[in-house]
């Protein structure tokens, strides 16, 4: 009989950690039922082919497994990409970066010039109840979403942001994407979240903000056209009723972490 050693414990721990990360990402993206379905299929496959040694069923399930893995990779490429990005996220290894770089003050000063225009624009639009959806790219590229709108590639400016989301503007219904400290495009189409926990009172902008935060690591800001309230979505979590100070604090972290 083989003994249970440290290598076996490490093997189980790594497998459990990978399953936990996969579970968390799929839960945030609203596809948790698929996760449980795939897990149940694997259990049946192992039970039939390995334990009961049912050759016919085992062969059929083997074929499904080989094809099914490829199908899952195609269907959930965004979630897989997000999982890999989170695993290698530079913010997780910041303590190593801090050993070689000590320029936080300069980063904070440079990031502030991008934070304030966005905050001012959101506060002004909130007062006039002008609906807006602003998405800030982080590690995962939003290039595919940028192409769905009109390319702008301009410096971040509060007046420009307000003009784009003005009610008579042809781009006000879509999303604005900010990447690399520039307004890249506007009028962009985003994936819509189908999370049932989202309150029905929240509209399409909020669901789109939550959807892009589930598919990527982007930071999304929503200004409600009905109430003028400001909300943010990040990593699959939607936070509503933010004050200007809250928004400035959250944006400062986003722009600072992107350096």
Short mmCIF file of C-alpha atoms in Angstrom, two decimals:
data_model
loop_
_atom_site.label_atom_id
_atom_site.label_comp_id
_atom_site.label_asym_id
_atom_site.label_seq_id
_atom_site.Cartn_x
_atom_site.Cartn_y
_atom_site.Cartn_z
CA UNK A 1 0.00 0.00 0.00
CA UNK A 2 1.36 3.42 -1.03
CA UNK A 3 1.94 5.95 1.73
CA UNK A 4 0.43 9.45 1.74
CA UNK A 5 3.26 11.95 1.65
CA UNK A 6 3.95 15.67 1.39
CA UNK A 7 3.84 15.51 -2.41
CA UNK A 8 0.29 14.10 -2.31
CA UNK A 9 -0.86 16.79 0.13
CA UNK A 10 0.66 19.48 -2.06
CA UNK A 11 -1.04 17.99 -5.12
CA UNK A 12 -4.44 18.09 -3.42
CA UNK A 13 -3.87 21.62 -2.11
CA UNK A 14 -2.97 22.99 -5.57
CA UNK A 15 -5.97 21.27 -7.17
CA UNK A 16 -8.29 22.64 -4.47
CA UNK A 17 -6.85 26.15 -4.92
CA UNK A 18 -7.38 26.05 -8.69
CA UNK A 19 -10.97 24.85 -8.21
CA UNK A 20 -11.61 27.61 -5.68
CA UNK A 21 -10.34 30.33 -8.03
CA UNK A 22 -12.40 28.87 -10.89
CA UNK A 23 -15.47 28.73 -8.65
CA UNK A 24 -15.03 32.34 -7.55
CA UNK A 25 -14.56 33.69 -11.07
CA UNK A 26 -17.55 31.78 -12.47
CA UNK A 27 -19.68 32.87 -9.53
CA UNK A 28 -18.82 36.50 -10.22
CA UNK A 29 -19.61 36.07 -13.91
CA UNK A 30 -23.01 34.48 -13.24
CA UNK A 31 -22.05 31.08 -14.69
CA UNK A 32 -21.86 29.16 -11.43
CA UNK A 33 -24.48 26.62 -12.56
CA UNK A 34 -22.21 25.63 -15.43
CA UNK A 35 -19.37 25.13 -12.94
CA UNK A 36 -21.49 22.71 -10.88
CA UNK A 37 -22.67 20.97 -14.07
CA UNK A 38 -19.10 20.40 -15.27
CA UNK A 39 -18.07 19.24 -11.78
CA UNK A 40 -20.97 16.75 -11.68
CA UNK A 41 -20.03 15.46 -15.14
CA UNK A 42 -16.42 14.88 -14.03
CA UNK A 43 -17.61 12.98 -10.94
CA UNK A 44 -19.83 10.73 -13.09
CA UNK A 45 -16.97 10.21 -15.55
CA UNK A 46 -14.51 9.19 -12.83
CA UNK A 47 -17.09 6.97 -11.10
CA UNK A 48 -18.12 5.15 -14.31
CA UNK A 49 -14.74 4.75 -16.00
CA UNK A 50 -12.34 4.44 -13.06
CA UNK A 51 -14.30 2.90 -10.19
CA UNK A 52 -16.94 0.74 -11.92
CA UNK A 53 -14.74 0.25 -15.03
CA UNK A 54 -17.72 0.46 -17.40
CA UNK A 55 -15.96 0.31 -20.77
CA UNK A 56 -18.75 1.51 -23.07
CA UNK A 57 -19.89 4.40 -20.88
CA UNK A 58 -16.27 5.17 -20.04
CA UNK A 59 -15.31 5.40 -23.73
CA UNK A 60 -18.26 7.68 -24.52
CA UNK A 61 -17.50 9.95 -21.59
CA UNK A 62 -13.80 10.01 -22.54
CA UNK A 63 -14.76 11.37 -25.96
CA UNK A 64 -17.00 13.97 -24.36
CA UNK A 65 -14.19 15.00 -22.01
CA UNK A 66 -11.67 15.48 -24.81
CA UNK A 67 -14.08 17.56 -26.89
CA UNK A 68 -15.74 19.24 -23.91
CA UNK A 69 -12.51 20.73 -22.61
CA UNK A 70 -11.91 22.43 -25.96
CA UNK A 71 -15.49 23.74 -26.01
CA UNK A 72 -15.15 25.11 -22.47
CA UNK A 73 -11.92 26.90 -23.39
CA UNK A 74 -13.67 28.56 -26.35
CA UNK A 75 -16.80 29.49 -24.37
CA UNK A 76 -14.99 30.77 -21.29
CA UNK A 77 -11.87 32.30 -22.79
CA UNK A 78 -12.57 35.62 -21.04
CA UNK A 79 -12.86 33.92 -17.62
CA UNK A 80 -9.71 31.88 -18.28
CA UNK A 81 -7.86 35.01 -19.36
CA UNK A 82 -9.03 36.80 -16.22
CA UNK A 83 -7.93 33.87 -14.04
CA UNK A 84 -4.43 33.93 -15.52
CA UNK A 85 -4.20 37.71 -15.21
CA UNK A 86 -5.25 37.59 -11.55
CA UNK A 87 -2.71 34.84 -10.91
CA UNK A 88 0.10 36.97 -12.28
CA UNK A 89 -1.31 40.32 -11.17
CA UNK A 90 1.52 42.74 -10.41
CA UNK A 91 -0.44 43.98 -7.41
CA UNK A 92 -0.08 40.55 -5.80
CA UNK A 93 3.70 40.81 -6.07
CA UNK A 94 3.97 44.48 -5.21
CA UNK A 95 6.26 43.81 -2.27
CA UNK A 96 8.93 42.67 -4.75
CA UNK A 97 8.41 45.74 -6.90
CA UNK A 98 8.72 48.01 -3.87
CA UNK A 99 12.19 46.61 -3.18
CA UNK A 100 13.46 48.23 -6.38
CA UNK A 101 11.19 51.26 -6.84
CA UNK A 102 10.52 54.05 -4.35
CA UNK A 103 8.63 56.60 -6.43
CA UNK A 104 5.15 56.43 -4.90
CA UNK A 105 4.96 60.19 -4.40
CA UNK A 106 5.55 60.89 -8.09
CA UNK A 107 2.98 58.27 -9.08
CA UNK A 108 0.40 59.76 -6.75
CA UNK A 109 0.96 63.26 -8.18
CA UNK A 110 0.76 62.07 -11.79
CA UNK A 111 -2.32 59.95 -11.17
CA UNK A 112 -4.18 62.81 -9.49
CA UNK A 113 -4.29 64.82 -12.72
CA UNK A 114 -6.35 62.02 -14.29
CA UNK A 115 -8.56 61.37 -11.26
CA UNK A 116 -9.93 64.87 -10.73
CA UNK A 117 -11.29 65.43 -14.29
CA UNK A 118 -13.22 62.14 -14.09
CA UNK A 119 -14.57 62.98 -10.61
CA UNK A 120 -15.61 66.50 -11.65
CA UNK A 121 -17.32 65.21 -14.77
CA UNK A 122 -19.21 62.54 -12.83
CA UNK A 123 -20.33 65.01 -10.16
CA UNK A 124 -21.56 67.52 -12.75
CA UNK A 125 -23.42 64.80 -14.66
CA UNK A 126 -24.91 63.52 -11.40
CA UNK A 127 -26.33 67.00 -10.65
CA UNK A 128 -28.03 67.17 -14.07
CA UNK A 129 -28.97 63.46 -14.05
CA UNK A 130 -26.99 62.81 -17.20
CA UNK A 131 -26.49 59.09 -17.70
CA UNK A 132 -22.91 57.95 -18.18
CA UNK A 133 -20.82 54.77 -18.26
CA UNK A 134 -17.04 55.10 -18.00
CA UNK A 135 -14.75 52.05 -18.07
CA UNK A 136 -11.10 52.25 -16.99
CA UNK A 137 -8.79 49.54 -18.30
CA UNK A 138 -6.41 47.81 -15.95
CA UNK A 139 -4.37 44.69 -16.80
CA UNK A 140 -6.73 43.01 -19.28
CA UNK A 141 -6.87 44.78 -22.64
CA UNK A 142 -10.21 46.29 -23.69
CA UNK A 143 -9.16 46.71 -27.33
CA UNK A 144 -11.98 44.52 -28.65
CA UNK A 145 -14.54 46.65 -26.83
CA UNK A 146 -12.86 49.86 -28.01
CA UNK A 147 -13.41 48.82 -31.63
CA UNK A 148 -17.16 48.52 -31.04
CA UNK A 149 -17.37 52.31 -30.61
CA UNK A 150 -15.80 55.42 -32.12
CA UNK A 151 -12.08 55.92 -31.55
CA UNK A 152 -11.26 59.25 -29.85
CA UNK A 153 -7.75 58.89 -28.35
CA UNK A 154 -7.77 62.17 -26.43
CA UNK A 155 -6.43 63.44 -23.13
CA UNK A 156 -8.70 62.97 -20.12
CA UNK A 157 -10.75 66.15 -19.82
CA UNK A 158 -13.88 66.77 -17.76
CA UNK A 159 -15.57 68.94 -20.41
CA UNK A 160 -14.93 66.35 -23.09
CA UNK A 161 -16.42 63.63 -20.91
CA UNK A 162 -19.53 65.73 -20.20
CA UNK A 163 -19.97 66.60 -23.89
CA UNK A 164 -19.74 62.97 -24.95
CA UNK A 165 -22.49 61.97 -22.50
CA UNK A 166 -24.68 65.00 -23.22
CA UNK A 167 -28.21 63.75 -23.93
CA UNK A 168 -28.21 64.94 -27.55
CA UNK A 169 -24.78 63.49 -28.29
CA UNK A 170 -24.76 60.48 -30.65
CA UNK A 171 -22.30 58.68 -28.32
CA UNK A 172 -24.12 59.18 -25.00
CA UNK A 173 -25.81 55.76 -24.96
CA UNK A 174 -22.60 53.73 -25.16
CA UNK A 175 -19.62 53.34 -22.83
CA UNK A 176 -16.46 55.42 -22.71
CA UNK A 177 -13.20 53.50 -22.36
CA UNK A 178 -10.14 55.01 -20.69
CA UNK A 179 -6.81 53.24 -21.13
CA UNK A 180 -3.20 54.30 -20.64
CA UNK A 181 -4.32 57.65 -19.20
CA UNK A 182 -6.27 58.59 -22.35
CA UNK A 183 -9.88 58.50 -23.50
CA UNK A 184 -9.60 55.78 -26.13
CA UNK A 185 -13.16 55.49 -27.47
CA UNK A 186 -16.82 56.20 -26.77
CA UNK A 187 -20.15 54.70 -27.73
CA UNK A 188 -18.76 51.24 -26.99
CA UNK A 189 -20.86 48.10 -26.52
CA UNK A 190 -20.20 46.06 -23.38
CA UNK A 191 -21.32 42.59 -22.23
CA UNK A 192 -24.44 42.66 -20.07
CA UNK A 193 -24.48 40.82 -16.74
CA UNK A 194 -27.29 38.33 -16.19
CA UNK A 195 -26.74 38.20 -12.43
CA UNK A 196 -30.15 37.78 -10.80
CA UNK A 197 -28.98 39.54 -7.65
CA UNK A 198 -28.87 42.90 -9.42
CA UNK A 199 -31.84 45.02 -8.24
CA UNK A 200 -34.50 45.49 -10.90
CA UNK A 201 -34.46 49.23 -10.33
CA UNK A 202 -30.98 49.39 -11.89
CA UNK A 203 -30.89 49.78 -15.64
CA UNK A 204 -28.82 48.59 -18.58
CA UNK A 205 -25.85 50.83 -17.76
CA UNK A 206 -25.44 49.18 -14.36
CA UNK A 207 -25.73 45.70 -15.85
CA UNK A 208 -23.18 46.58 -18.53
CA UNK A 209 -20.79 47.96 -15.90
CA UNK A 210 -21.17 44.78 -13.87
CA UNK A 211 -20.78 42.67 -17.02
CA UNK A 212 -17.46 44.22 -18.04
CA UNK A 213 -16.19 43.91 -14.45
CA UNK A 214 -17.07 40.20 -14.53
CA UNK A 215 -15.46 39.56 -17.92
CA UNK A 216 -12.32 41.62 -17.21
CA UNK A 217 -10.56 43.38 -14.34
CA UNK A 218 -11.73 46.80 -15.57
CA UNK A 219 -13.14 49.47 -13.25
CA UNK A 220 -16.53 50.84 -14.37
CA UNK A 221 -18.31 54.01 -13.23
CA UNK A 222 -22.04 54.57 -13.74
CA UNK A 223 -24.01 57.79 -13.39
CA UNK A 224 -27.71 57.02 -13.19
CA UNK A 225 -29.99 58.91 -15.54
CA UNK A 226 -32.97 58.35 -13.23
CA UNK A 227 -31.53 59.26 -9.83
CA UNK A 228 -28.17 60.90 -10.55
CA UNK A 229 -26.53 58.37 -8.22
CA UNK A 230 -22.96 57.26 -8.83
CA UNK A 231 -22.05 53.57 -8.77
CA UNK A 232 -18.89 51.60 -9.49
CA UNK A 233 -18.34 47.99 -10.55
CA UNK A 234 -15.06 46.16 -10.04
CA UNK A 235 -14.22 42.45 -10.00
CA UNK A 236 -17.87 41.48 -10.22
CA UNK A 237 -18.99 43.67 -7.31
CA UNK A 238 -21.38 46.60 -7.83
CA UNK A 239 -21.24 49.41 -5.26
CA UNK A 240 -23.94 52.09 -5.38
CA UNK A 241 -24.54 55.53 -3.83
CA UNK A 242 -20.94 56.75 -3.81
CA UNK A 243 -20.02 60.27 -2.73
CA UNK A 244 -17.46 62.39 -4.56
CA UNK A 245 -14.88 61.57 -1.87
CA UNK A 246 -15.56 57.83 -2.23
CA UNK A 247 -15.24 58.03 -6.00
CA UNK A 248 -12.01 60.00 -5.80
CA UNK A 249 -10.54 57.49 -3.36
CA UNK A 250 -11.49 54.52 -5.53
CA UNK A 251 -10.19 56.19 -8.70
CA UNK A 252 -6.91 57.15 -7.03
CA UNK A 253 -6.34 53.49 -6.24
CA UNK A 254 -7.16 52.46 -9.81
CA UNK A 255 -4.89 54.98 -11.54
CA UNK A 256 -2.12 54.48 -8.97
CA UNK A 257 -2.21 50.68 -9.32
CA UNK A 258 -2.04 51.02 -13.09
CA UNK A 259 1.38 52.63 -12.88
#
